[in-house]
C-alpha cells in the first residue's frame, strides 16, 4: 500500500502540477503588479488595525489570520521541513522560498474571492471559500462539488491524520506515551473546541499560535547565533543543491534537482496552504469592510509560516548536521525525531521544547482544518450535517495517532495535490474580478496611507 501511495503521490506532484502552481503564482503576481511586495507593510498594519464601520463577519482580522496560521503553522513547518530535506536535500528549502513568494499572490486572490462571494447561512454565520466562488463566480457547480469532496478528504488526512500522527510520534519519542492513549486524549480535546464552532476555534488559535511561534523562533535564532559561522555554508548548500541535487552523505541517499523542487513546492503548499484554497474559508469569516483588506491580511500568513518559520527550521537542521544521522535504533532520523535531535544539540531540554511546540502547533492545525472540512460538509449536505461531521472528525483522531507516519504523509500530499487543480483553474478564470476588486481597494488603501502620513507630520510638528 505504501508503495502504491508513494507512486501516486509522485504522479500527482509531477511536473504539470508544479508548473501550474508556480505559473499561477507568477501570473497573479504580474496581474496584480506585485501586490504582495508593494503592500506588505500596509498588510501587516491591517492585522492589528481597529475594526472599520460597515464591517461584517464572525471573527476579527487578527483571529482570521491566526485561524489561517493555525492551519498552516503545524507539522508542515517542523516535521514537513525535515521530511522535505530527507527526500529532496537542502535544495528543497530554496524551492519552498520561491513557491512561498509567488504563492502570496495566490493566497491573496483566494481570500479576496472568498470574501467577495461569501454568504450567510441560516445560523447567521459566514460561508465562503472555493466552493462559493466556483459556483457563484463561474457557475461551476460540479467543480464546486468536487472541491468540497476533496476538501473533506484533505481535512481528514492533511488536517487530522498527519497532525495527530506527528503529535503521537513526538510524545512517544520523548516520553514514551502510547500512541492510542495520545489519540484518545486528543480526540477529547478536539471535540471540546470544535463543537463550539469558528468563534471558539478563533479564540483558542489567537492565544496558542502567537506565543508558541515566538518561543519556537526564539529557540531557533539562539541555535543559529551559536552556529553563526556555519550559516553562510548552509545558504551556499541550499542554493547549490536546488539546481544540482545533493550528494549522498551518512544515511542520506542523495537527491536530484527534480526531487528538491518537488518536495520544496509540495511542502511549501503544505506549510502555507496557498493554492489549496481551503484557508480562504477562514478569511471568509472575518469581519471586514472590503475583500481586498482581508486578502492582504491573509496574504501575510504565507510569509510568516514558510519564509520565516520554515526557514528557521531548515537552517537549524543544516547547521546542526543532523541530516543523514541515525538515531539510537539505528534508523536514519526523519520528521519529528530529526527536529528534536537538532534542537537537542545546543538547548537543554530542547527535545521538550520541540515536542511541546509540535503538539501545540499540530493541535491548532487540527482545530482549523476541522472548520474547513465542516464548511465543505455543509456545502455538500446542508447545515444539519455539521454536528455529525464534527463528531466524525474528532473520532478520526484516534486511529490517526497510531497510523504509520509515511502513510499519513502520502495521503496528505495526494489530497492536497488534487485540491490544487480545480482551485487554481478557478483563480485564473476569475482573474478579471481579482484585478478589478484589487484596483478599487488600492485606491482606498493609498488614500488611507496618505492621510496617515499627514497625521504623522502634524504630530511631529
CSV table of C-alpha atoms in Angstrom, one decimal:
chain,number,residue,atom,x,y,z
A,1,UNK,CA,0.0,0.0,0.0
A,2,UNK,CA,2.8,2.4,0.9
A,3,UNK,CA,4.5,1.7,-2.4
A,4,UNK,CA,1.3,2.4,-4.3
A,5,UNK,CA,0.6,5.6,-2.4
A,6,UNK,CA,4.2,6.8,-3.0
A,7,UNK,CA,3.9,6.3,-6.7
A,8,UNK,CA,0.5,8.0,-6.8
A,9,UNK,CA,2.0,10.9,-4.8
A,10,UNK,CA,4.9,11.3,-7.2
A,11,UNK,CA,2.5,11.2,-10.1
A,12,UNK,CA,0.1,13.8,-8.6
A,13,UNK,CA,3.1,16.1,-7.8
A,14,UNK,CA,4.7,15.7,-11.2
A,15,UNK,CA,6.0,18.4,-13.4
A,16,UNK,CA,2.5,19.6,-14.7
A,17,UNK,CA,1.2,20.3,-11.1
A,18,UNK,CA,4.5,22.1,-10.2
A,19,UNK,CA,4.3,24.3,-13.3
A,20,UNK,CA,0.6,25.0,-12.6
A,21,UNK,CA,1.4,26.1,-9.0
A,22,UNK,CA,4.4,28.3,-9.9
A,23,UNK,CA,2.9,29.5,-13.1
A,24,UNK,CA,-0.4,30.6,-11.5
A,25,UNK,CA,1.6,32.4,-8.7
A,26,UNK,CA,3.7,34.2,-11.3
A,27,UNK,CA,0.7,35.1,-13.4
A,28,UNK,CA,-1.2,36.6,-10.4
A,29,UNK,CA,2.0,38.4,-9.3
A,30,UNK,CA,2.3,40.1,-12.7
A,31,UNK,CA,-1.5,40.7,-13.0
A,32,UNK,CA,-1.6,42.4,-9.5
A,33,UNK,CA,1.8,44.2,-10.2
A,34,UNK,CA,3.5,42.5,-7.2
A,35,UNK,CA,0.9,43.5,-4.6
A,36,UNK,CA,2.5,41.1,-2.1
A,37,UNK,CA,5.7,43.1,-2.2
A,38,UNK,CA,4.3,46.7,-2.6
A,39,UNK,CA,1.7,46.5,0.1
A,40,UNK,CA,3.3,44.1,2.6
A,41,UNK,CA,3.9,46.8,5.2
A,42,UNK,CA,0.3,48.0,4.9
A,43,UNK,CA,-0.9,44.4,5.1
A,44,UNK,CA,0.8,43.9,8.5
A,45,UNK,CA,-0.8,47.2,9.8
A,46,UNK,CA,-4.3,45.8,8.9
A,47,UNK,CA,-3.7,42.7,11.1
A,48,UNK,CA,-3.9,44.8,14.3
A,49,UNK,CA,-5.9,47.8,12.9
A,50,UNK,CA,-9.2,48.8,14.5
A,51,UNK,CA,-12.4,47.4,13.0
A,52,UNK,CA,-13.9,49.7,10.5
A,53,UNK,CA,-17.5,50.8,10.3
A,54,UNK,CA,-19.6,48.6,8.0
A,55,UNK,CA,-17.5,45.5,8.7
A,56,UNK,CA,-19.4,42.2,8.5
A,57,UNK,CA,-18.3,38.8,9.6
A,58,UNK,CA,-17.8,36.4,12.6
A,59,UNK,CA,-14.3,37.0,13.8
A,60,UNK,CA,-11.7,39.8,13.7
A,61,UNK,CA,-8.9,40.2,11.1
A,62,UNK,CA,-6.4,39.0,13.7
A,63,UNK,CA,-8.4,35.9,14.7
A,64,UNK,CA,-9.0,35.1,11.0
A,65,UNK,CA,-5.2,35.3,10.4
A,66,UNK,CA,-4.5,33.2,13.5
A,67,UNK,CA,-7.0,30.6,12.4
A,68,UNK,CA,-5.4,30.5,9.0
A,69,UNK,CA,-1.9,30.3,10.5
A,70,UNK,CA,-3.2,27.6,12.9
A,71,UNK,CA,-3.9,25.6,9.8
A,72,UNK,CA,-0.5,26.4,8.3
A,73,UNK,CA,2.0,26.6,11.2
A,74,UNK,CA,1.8,23.0,12.3
A,75,UNK,CA,3.7,19.9,11.4
A,76,UNK,CA,4.5,21.4,8.0
A,77,UNK,CA,6.8,24.0,9.5
A,78,UNK,CA,8.7,21.4,11.6
A,79,UNK,CA,8.1,17.8,10.5
A,80,UNK,CA,7.3,18.9,6.9
A,81,UNK,CA,10.6,20.7,6.5
A,82,UNK,CA,12.5,17.7,8.0
A,83,UNK,CA,10.8,15.2,5.6
A,84,UNK,CA,11.4,17.5,2.6
A,85,UNK,CA,15.1,17.7,3.4
A,86,UNK,CA,15.3,13.9,4.0
A,87,UNK,CA,13.9,13.3,0.5
A,88,UNK,CA,14.9,16.3,-1.6
A,89,UNK,CA,18.0,17.6,0.2
A,90,UNK,CA,18.6,21.1,1.4
A,91,UNK,CA,17.8,22.4,-2.0
A,92,UNK,CA,14.1,21.8,-1.2
A,93,UNK,CA,14.3,24.9,1.1
A,94,UNK,CA,15.1,27.2,-1.9
A,95,UNK,CA,12.1,25.9,-3.8
A,96,UNK,CA,10.0,26.5,-0.7
A,97,UNK,CA,11.0,30.1,-0.8
A,98,UNK,CA,10.3,30.6,-4.5
A,99,UNK,CA,6.9,29.0,-4.1
A,100,UNK,CA,6.1,31.0,-1.0
A,101,UNK,CA,6.8,34.4,-2.5
A,102,UNK,CA,4.8,33.6,-5.6
A,103,UNK,CA,2.1,32.0,-3.5
A,104,UNK,CA,1.5,35.1,-1.5
A,105,UNK,CA,-0.3,36.5,-4.6
A,106,UNK,CA,-2.2,33.2,-4.9
A,107,UNK,CA,-3.3,33.3,-1.2
A,108,UNK,CA,-4.3,37.0,-1.7
A,109,UNK,CA,-6.5,36.1,-4.7
A,110,UNK,CA,-8.1,33.1,-2.9
A,111,UNK,CA,-9.0,35.2,0.2
A,112,UNK,CA,-10.3,38.2,-1.9
A,113,UNK,CA,-12.7,35.9,-3.8
A,114,UNK,CA,-13.8,34.1,-0.6
A,115,UNK,CA,-14.9,37.4,0.9
A,116,UNK,CA,-16.3,38.7,-2.4
A,117,UNK,CA,-18.6,35.7,-2.9
A,118,UNK,CA,-19.4,34.8,0.8
A,119,UNK,CA,-22.9,34.4,2.1
A,120,UNK,CA,-24.7,34.0,5.4
A,121,UNK,CA,-26.2,30.6,6.3
A,122,UNK,CA,-29.4,30.2,8.4
A,123,UNK,CA,-27.3,30.3,11.6
A,124,UNK,CA,-26.1,33.8,10.7
A,125,UNK,CA,-22.5,32.6,10.1
A,126,UNK,CA,-20.5,33.5,7.0
A,127,UNK,CA,-19.9,30.7,4.5
A,128,UNK,CA,-17.3,31.3,1.8
A,129,UNK,CA,-14.4,29.7,0.0
A,130,UNK,CA,-13.5,28.0,-3.2
A,131,UNK,CA,-17.0,26.3,-3.4
A,132,UNK,CA,-18.8,29.6,-3.4
A,133,UNK,CA,-16.5,31.4,-5.8
A,134,UNK,CA,-16.6,28.4,-8.2
A,135,UNK,CA,-20.4,28.3,-8.1
A,136,UNK,CA,-21.3,32.0,-7.9
A,137,UNK,CA,-18.4,33.5,-9.8
A,138,UNK,CA,-18.1,30.9,-12.6
A,139,UNK,CA,-21.2,28.9,-12.4
A,140,UNK,CA,-19.1,25.7,-12.0
A,141,UNK,CA,-21.5,23.8,-9.7
A,142,UNK,CA,-20.0,20.4,-10.4
A,143,UNK,CA,-16.4,21.7,-9.9
A,144,UNK,CA,-17.5,23.2,-6.6
A,145,UNK,CA,-19.0,19.9,-5.5
A,146,UNK,CA,-15.8,18.0,-6.4
A,147,UNK,CA,-13.7,20.6,-4.5
A,148,UNK,CA,-15.9,20.2,-1.4
A,149,UNK,CA,-15.5,16.4,-1.5
A,150,UNK,CA,-11.7,16.8,-1.8
A,151,UNK,CA,-11.8,19.4,1.0
A,152,UNK,CA,-13.4,16.9,3.3
A,153,UNK,CA,-10.9,14.2,2.5
A,154,UNK,CA,-8.0,16.7,2.9
A,155,UNK,CA,-9.4,17.8,6.3
A,156,UNK,CA,-9.4,14.2,7.5
A,157,UNK,CA,-5.9,13.5,6.1
A,158,UNK,CA,-3.8,16.7,6.0
A,159,UNK,CA,-5.6,18.4,8.9
A,160,UNK,CA,-6.2,15.4,11.0
A,161,UNK,CA,-4.1,12.2,10.3
A,162,UNK,CA,-0.8,13.9,9.7
A,163,UNK,CA,-1.1,16.3,12.7
A,164,UNK,CA,-2.2,13.7,15.3
A,165,UNK,CA,0.3,11.2,13.9
A,166,UNK,CA,3.1,13.7,14.4
A,167,UNK,CA,2.0,14.5,17.9
A,168,UNK,CA,1.9,10.8,18.8
A,169,UNK,CA,5.3,10.2,17.3
A,170,UNK,CA,6.8,13.1,19.3
A,171,UNK,CA,5.2,12.2,22.6
A,172,UNK,CA,6.3,8.5,22.1
A,173,UNK,CA,9.8,9.5,21.2
A,174,UNK,CA,10.3,11.8,24.2
A,175,UNK,CA,8.0,10.5,26.9
A,176,UNK,CA,7.2,7.0,25.6
A,177,UNK,CA,3.4,7.7,25.6
A,178,UNK,CA,1.4,5.0,23.9
A,179,UNK,CA,0.0,6.2,20.5
A,180,UNK,CA,-3.5,5.0,21.3
A,181,UNK,CA,-3.6,6.9,24.6
A,182,UNK,CA,-2.5,10.1,22.8
A,183,UNK,CA,-5.2,9.5,20.2
A,184,UNK,CA,-7.9,9.2,22.9
A,185,UNK,CA,-6.8,12.3,24.8
A,186,UNK,CA,-6.5,14.4,21.5
A,187,UNK,CA,-10.0,13.2,20.5
A,188,UNK,CA,-11.5,14.6,23.7
A,189,UNK,CA,-9.6,17.9,23.5
A,190,UNK,CA,-10.5,18.3,19.8
A,191,UNK,CA,-14.2,17.6,20.4
A,192,UNK,CA,-14.4,20.2,23.3
A,193,UNK,CA,-13.2,23.0,21.0
A,194,UNK,CA,-14.7,22.1,17.6
A,195,UNK,CA,-18.2,21.8,19.0
A,196,UNK,CA,-18.0,25.5,19.7
A,197,UNK,CA,-17.5,26.4,16.1
A,198,UNK,CA,-15.4,29.0,14.4
A,199,UNK,CA,-15.5,31.6,17.2
A,200,UNK,CA,-14.2,29.0,19.7
A,201,UNK,CA,-11.5,28.0,17.3
A,202,UNK,CA,-10.5,31.6,16.6
A,203,UNK,CA,-10.2,32.3,20.4
A,204,UNK,CA,-8.0,29.3,21.0
A,205,UNK,CA,-5.8,29.9,17.9
A,206,UNK,CA,-5.3,33.6,18.8
A,207,UNK,CA,-3.9,32.6,22.2
A,208,UNK,CA,-1.8,29.5,21.3
A,209,UNK,CA,-0.3,30.4,17.9
A,210,UNK,CA,1.4,33.7,18.5
A,211,UNK,CA,3.0,32.6,21.8
A,212,UNK,CA,4.3,29.2,20.6
A,213,UNK,CA,5.5,30.7,17.3
A,214,UNK,CA,7.6,33.3,19.1
A,215,UNK,CA,9.0,30.8,21.5
A,216,UNK,CA,10.0,28.4,18.7
A,217,UNK,CA,11.5,31.2,16.5
A,218,UNK,CA,13.4,32.4,19.6
A,219,UNK,CA,14.9,29.0,20.2
A,220,UNK,CA,15.9,28.6,16.5
A,221,UNK,CA,17.5,32.1,16.5
A,222,UNK,CA,19.6,31.1,19.6
A,223,UNK,CA,20.9,28.0,17.8
A,224,UNK,CA,21.7,30.0,14.7
A,225,UNK,CA,23.6,32.6,16.7
A,226,UNK,CA,25.7,29.8,18.4
A,227,UNK,CA,26.4,28.4,14.9
A,228,UNK,CA,26.6,31.7,13.0
A,229,UNK,CA,29.9,30.6,11.3
A,230,UNK,CA,28.1,27.7,9.6
A,231,UNK,CA,25.2,29.9,8.2
A,232,UNK,CA,27.0,31.1,5.0
A,233,UNK,CA,27.9,27.5,4.2
A,234,UNK,CA,24.3,26.4,4.8
A,235,UNK,CA,23.0,29.0,2.4
A,236,UNK,CA,25.5,28.0,-0.2
A,237,UNK,CA,24.5,24.4,0.0
A,238,UNK,CA,20.8,25.4,-0.2
A,239,UNK,CA,21.3,27.3,-3.4
A,240,UNK,CA,23.7,24.8,-4.9
A,241,UNK,CA,21.5,21.8,-4.1
A,242,UNK,CA,18.4,23.5,-5.6
A,243,UNK,CA,19.9,23.3,-9.1
A,244,UNK,CA,22.4,20.4,-8.8
A,245,UNK,CA,20.9,18.0,-6.3
A,246,UNK,CA,22.8,16.8,-3.2
A,247,UNK,CA,25.3,14.0,-2.9
A,248,UNK,CA,24.7,11.1,-0.5
A,249,UNK,CA,26.1,11.6,3.0
A,250,UNK,CA,25.8,9.4,6.0
A,251,UNK,CA,22.4,7.8,5.9
A,252,UNK,CA,21.1,10.3,3.3
A,253,UNK,CA,20.8,8.6,-0.1
A,254,UNK,CA,21.2,11.8,-2.1
A,255,UNK,CA,18.8,13.8,-4.2
A,256,UNK,CA,18.3,15.3,-7.7
A,257,UNK,CA,17.1,18.8,-8.7
A,258,UNK,CA,13.7,17.4,-9.5
A,259,UNK,CA,13.4,15.8,-6.1
A,260,UNK,CA,14.4,19.1,-4.4
A,261,UNK,CA,11.9,21.0,-6.5
A,262,UNK,CA,9.1,18.5,-6.0
A,263,UNK,CA,9.5,18.3,-2.2
A,264,UNK,CA,10.1,22.1,-1.9
A,265,UNK,CA,6.9,23.0,-3.7
A,266,UNK,CA,4.8,20.3,-2.0
A,267,UNK,CA,6.0,21.3,1.5
A,268,UNK,CA,5.6,25.0,0.8
A,269,UNK,CA,1.9,24.4,-0.2
A,270,UNK,CA,1.6,22.2,2.9
A,271,UNK,CA,3.0,24.8,5.2
A,272,UNK,CA,1.1,27.9,3.9
A,273,UNK,CA,-1.8,26.3,2.1
A,274,UNK,CA,-1.6,28.8,-0.8
A,275,UNK,CA,-3.0,27.1,-3.9
A,276,UNK,CA,-5.2,24.8,-1.9
A,277,UNK,CA,-7.8,27.5,-1.4
A,278,UNK,CA,-9.0,25.9,1.8
A,279,UNK,CA,-7.6,28.6,4.1
A,280,UNK,CA,-9.8,31.2,2.4
A,281,UNK,CA,-12.7,29.6,4.3
A,282,UNK,CA,-11.3,31.3,7.4
A,283,UNK,CA,-10.8,34.6,5.6
A,284,UNK,CA,-14.5,34.5,4.6
A,285,UNK,CA,-15.4,34.5,8.3
A,286,UNK,CA,-13.5,37.7,9.0
A,287,UNK,CA,-15.2,41.0,10.0
A,288,UNK,CA,-14.1,43.3,7.2
A,289,UNK,CA,-15.4,46.2,5.1
A,290,UNK,CA,-13.6,45.1,1.9
A,291,UNK,CA,-12.5,41.8,0.2
A,292,UNK,CA,-9.1,43.4,-0.6
A,293,UNK,CA,-8.4,44.4,3.0
A,294,UNK,CA,-8.8,40.8,4.4
A,295,UNK,CA,-7.0,39.4,1.4
A,296,UNK,CA,-3.9,41.5,2.3
A,297,UNK,CA,-4.1,40.3,5.9
A,298,UNK,CA,-4.4,36.6,4.9
A,299,UNK,CA,-1.5,37.0,2.4
A,300,UNK,CA,0.9,37.7,5.3
A,301,UNK,CA,0.3,34.1,6.6
A,302,UNK,CA,2.4,32.6,3.7
A,303,UNK,CA,5.3,34.8,4.6
A,304,UNK,CA,5.2,34.0,8.3
A,305,UNK,CA,4.6,30.3,8.0
A,306,UNK,CA,7.0,29.4,5.2
A,307,UNK,CA,9.6,32.2,4.7
A,308,UNK,CA,10.1,32.8,8.4
A,309,UNK,CA,9.2,29.7,10.4
A,310,UNK,CA,10.2,27.0,7.8
A,311,UNK,CA,13.4,28.8,7.0
A,312,UNK,CA,14.3,28.8,10.7
A,313,UNK,CA,13.7,25.0,10.9
A,314,UNK,CA,15.7,24.4,7.7
A,315,UNK,CA,18.7,26.4,8.8
A,316,UNK,CA,18.7,24.8,12.3
A,317,UNK,CA,18.7,21.3,10.6
A,318,UNK,CA,21.5,22.4,8.3
A,319,UNK,CA,23.9,24.0,10.9
A,320,UNK,CA,23.5,21.2,13.4
A,321,UNK,CA,24.5,18.5,10.8
A,322,UNK,CA,21.6,16.1,11.7
A,323,UNK,CA,20.8,15.3,8.1
A,324,UNK,CA,21.6,11.7,7.4
A,325,UNK,CA,22.4,10.9,11.1
A,326,UNK,CA,20.9,7.8,12.7
A,327,UNK,CA,19.1,7.5,16.0
A,328,UNK,CA,19.5,5.1,18.9
A,329,UNK,CA,17.5,2.5,17.0
A,330,UNK,CA,20.0,2.6,14.1
A,331,UNK,CA,17.5,4.2,11.6
A,332,UNK,CA,18.0,7.5,9.8
A,333,UNK,CA,16.5,10.4,11.6
A,334,UNK,CA,13.4,11.9,9.9
A,335,UNK,CA,10.4,14.0,10.8
A,336,UNK,CA,9.9,15.0,14.4
A,337,UNK,CA,12.9,12.9,15.6
A,338,UNK,CA,15.3,14.9,13.3
A,339,UNK,CA,14.0,18.2,14.6
A,340,UNK,CA,14.3,17.0,18.2
A,341,UNK,CA,17.9,15.9,17.6
A,342,UNK,CA,18.7,19.3,16.0
A,343,UNK,CA,17.4,21.4,18.9
A,344,UNK,CA,18.9,19.0,21.5
A,345,UNK,CA,22.4,19.8,20.2
A,346,UNK,CA,22.5,23.2,21.8
A,347,UNK,CA,19.5,23.6,24.1
A,348,UNK,CA,19.0,21.8,27.4
A,349,UNK,CA,15.5,20.3,27.3
A,350,UNK,CA,15.5,21.1,23.5
A,351,UNK,CA,13.5,17.9,22.9
A,352,UNK,CA,10.8,19.1,25.2
A,353,UNK,CA,10.7,22.5,23.6
A,354,UNK,CA,10.2,20.9,20.1
A,355,UNK,CA,7.7,18.3,21.4
A,356,UNK,CA,5.6,20.9,23.2
A,357,UNK,CA,5.8,23.2,20.2
A,358,UNK,CA,4.9,20.5,17.8
A,359,UNK,CA,1.9,19.4,20.0
A,360,UNK,CA,0.5,22.9,20.2
A,361,UNK,CA,1.1,23.7,16.5
A,362,UNK,CA,-0.4,20.5,15.3
A,363,UNK,CA,-3.3,20.7,17.7
A,364,UNK,CA,-4.3,24.2,16.5
A,365,UNK,CA,-3.9,22.9,12.9
A,366,UNK,CA,-6.4,20.1,13.7
A,367,UNK,CA,-8.8,22.8,15.0
A,368,UNK,CA,-8.5,25.0,11.9
A,369,UNK,CA,-8.9,22.1,9.5
A,370,UNK,CA,-12.0,20.8,11.3
A,371,UNK,CA,-13.6,24.2,10.4
A,372,UNK,CA,-12.5,23.9,6.8
A,373,UNK,CA,-13.9,20.4,6.5
A,374,UNK,CA,-17.1,21.4,8.3
A,375,UNK,CA,-17.7,24.1,5.7
A,376,UNK,CA,-17.1,21.7,2.8
A,377,UNK,CA,-19.5,19.2,4.5
A,378,UNK,CA,-22.1,22.0,5.0
A,379,UNK,CA,-21.9,22.9,1.3
A,380,UNK,CA,-22.5,19.3,0.2
A,381,UNK,CA,-25.1,18.1,2.7
A,382,UNK,CA,-26.5,21.2,4.4
A,383,UNK,CA,-26.2,22.6,7.9
A,384,UNK,CA,-27.8,19.6,9.6
A,385,UNK,CA,-24.7,17.5,8.8
A,386,UNK,CA,-22.3,19.8,10.8
A,387,UNK,CA,-22.7,18.1,14.2
A,388,UNK,CA,-22.2,14.6,12.6
A,389,UNK,CA,-19.1,15.8,10.8
A,390,UNK,CA,-17.6,17.4,14.0
A,391,UNK,CA,-18.1,14.0,15.8
A,392,UNK,CA,-16.6,12.1,12.9
A,393,UNK,CA,-13.6,14.4,12.7
A,394,UNK,CA,-12.9,14.1,16.4
A,395,UNK,CA,-13.1,10.3,16.3
A,396,UNK,CA,-10.7,10.0,13.3
A,397,UNK,CA,-8.0,11.5,15.6
A,398,UNK,CA,-7.7,8.1,17.4
A,399,UNK,CA,-6.6,5.9,14.5
A,400,UNK,CA,-4.6,8.8,13.1
A,401,UNK,CA,-2.3,8.8,16.1
A,402,UNK,CA,-1.4,5.1,15.6
A,403,UNK,CA,-1.0,5.3,11.8
A,404,UNK,CA,2.4,4.8,10.2
A,405,UNK,CA,4.0,8.2,9.5
A,406,UNK,CA,4.8,7.6,5.8
A,407,UNK,CA,1.2,6.5,5.1
A,408,UNK,CA,-0.2,9.7,6.7
A,409,UNK,CA,2.0,12.0,4.7
A,410,UNK,CA,1.3,10.1,1.4
A,411,UNK,CA,-2.4,10.6,1.9
A,412,UNK,CA,-2.0,14.3,2.8
A,413,UNK,CA,0.2,15.0,-0.2
A,414,UNK,CA,-2.2,13.3,-2.6
A,415,UNK,CA,-5.3,15.0,-1.3
A,416,UNK,CA,-3.6,18.4,-1.3
A,417,UNK,CA,-2.4,18.0,-4.9
A,418,UNK,CA,-5.9,17.0,-6.1
A,419,UNK,CA,-7.4,20.1,-4.4
A,420,UNK,CA,-4.9,22.5,-6.1
A,421,UNK,CA,-6.0,21.7,-9.6
A,422,UNK,CA,-9.7,22.9,-9.6
A,423,UNK,CA,-8.8,25.8,-7.3
A,424,UNK,CA,-6.0,27.3,-9.5
A,425,UNK,CA,-8.2,26.9,-12.6
A,426,UNK,CA,-10.9,28.9,-10.8
A,427,UNK,CA,-8.4,31.6,-9.8
A,428,UNK,CA,-7.3,32.1,-13.5
A,429,UNK,CA,-11.0,32.0,-14.6
A,430,UNK,CA,-11.8,34.8,-12.1
A,431,UNK,CA,-8.6,36.8,-12.7
A,432,UNK,CA,-10.5,39.8,-14.1
A,433,UNK,CA,-12.6,40.0,-10.9
A,434,UNK,CA,-9.5,39.8,-8.8
A,435,UNK,CA,-7.8,42.6,-10.7
A,436,UNK,CA,-10.9,44.9,-10.6
A,437,UNK,CA,-11.5,44.4,-6.8
A,438,UNK,CA,-7.8,45.0,-6.1
A,439,UNK,CA,-7.7,48.2,-8.1
A,440,UNK,CA,-10.8,49.5,-6.3
A,441,UNK,CA,-9.4,48.7,-2.9
A,442,UNK,CA,-5.9,50.0,-3.5
A,443,UNK,CA,-7.4,53.4,-4.2
A,444,UNK,CA,-8.8,53.3,-0.6
A,445,UNK,CA,-5.6,51.9,0.8
A,446,UNK,CA,-3.5,54.7,-0.8
A,447,UNK,CA,-5.8,57.3,0.5
A,448,UNK,CA,-5.6,55.9,4.0
A,449,UNK,CA,-1.8,55.8,3.8
A,450,UNK,CA,-1.7,59.4,2.6
A,451,UNK,CA,-4.0,60.6,5.5
A,452,UNK,CA,-1.9,58.6,8.0
A,453,UNK,CA,1.3,60.3,6.7
A,454,UNK,CA,-0.3,63.7,7.1
A,455,UNK,CA,-1.3,62.9,10.7
A,456,UNK,CA,2.3,61.8,11.5
A,457,UNK,CA,3.6,65.1,10.0
A,458,UNK,CA,1.2,67.1,12.2
A,459,UNK,CA,2.2,65.1,15.2
A,460,UNK,CA,5.9,65.7,14.6
A,461,UNK,CA,5.3,69.5,14.3
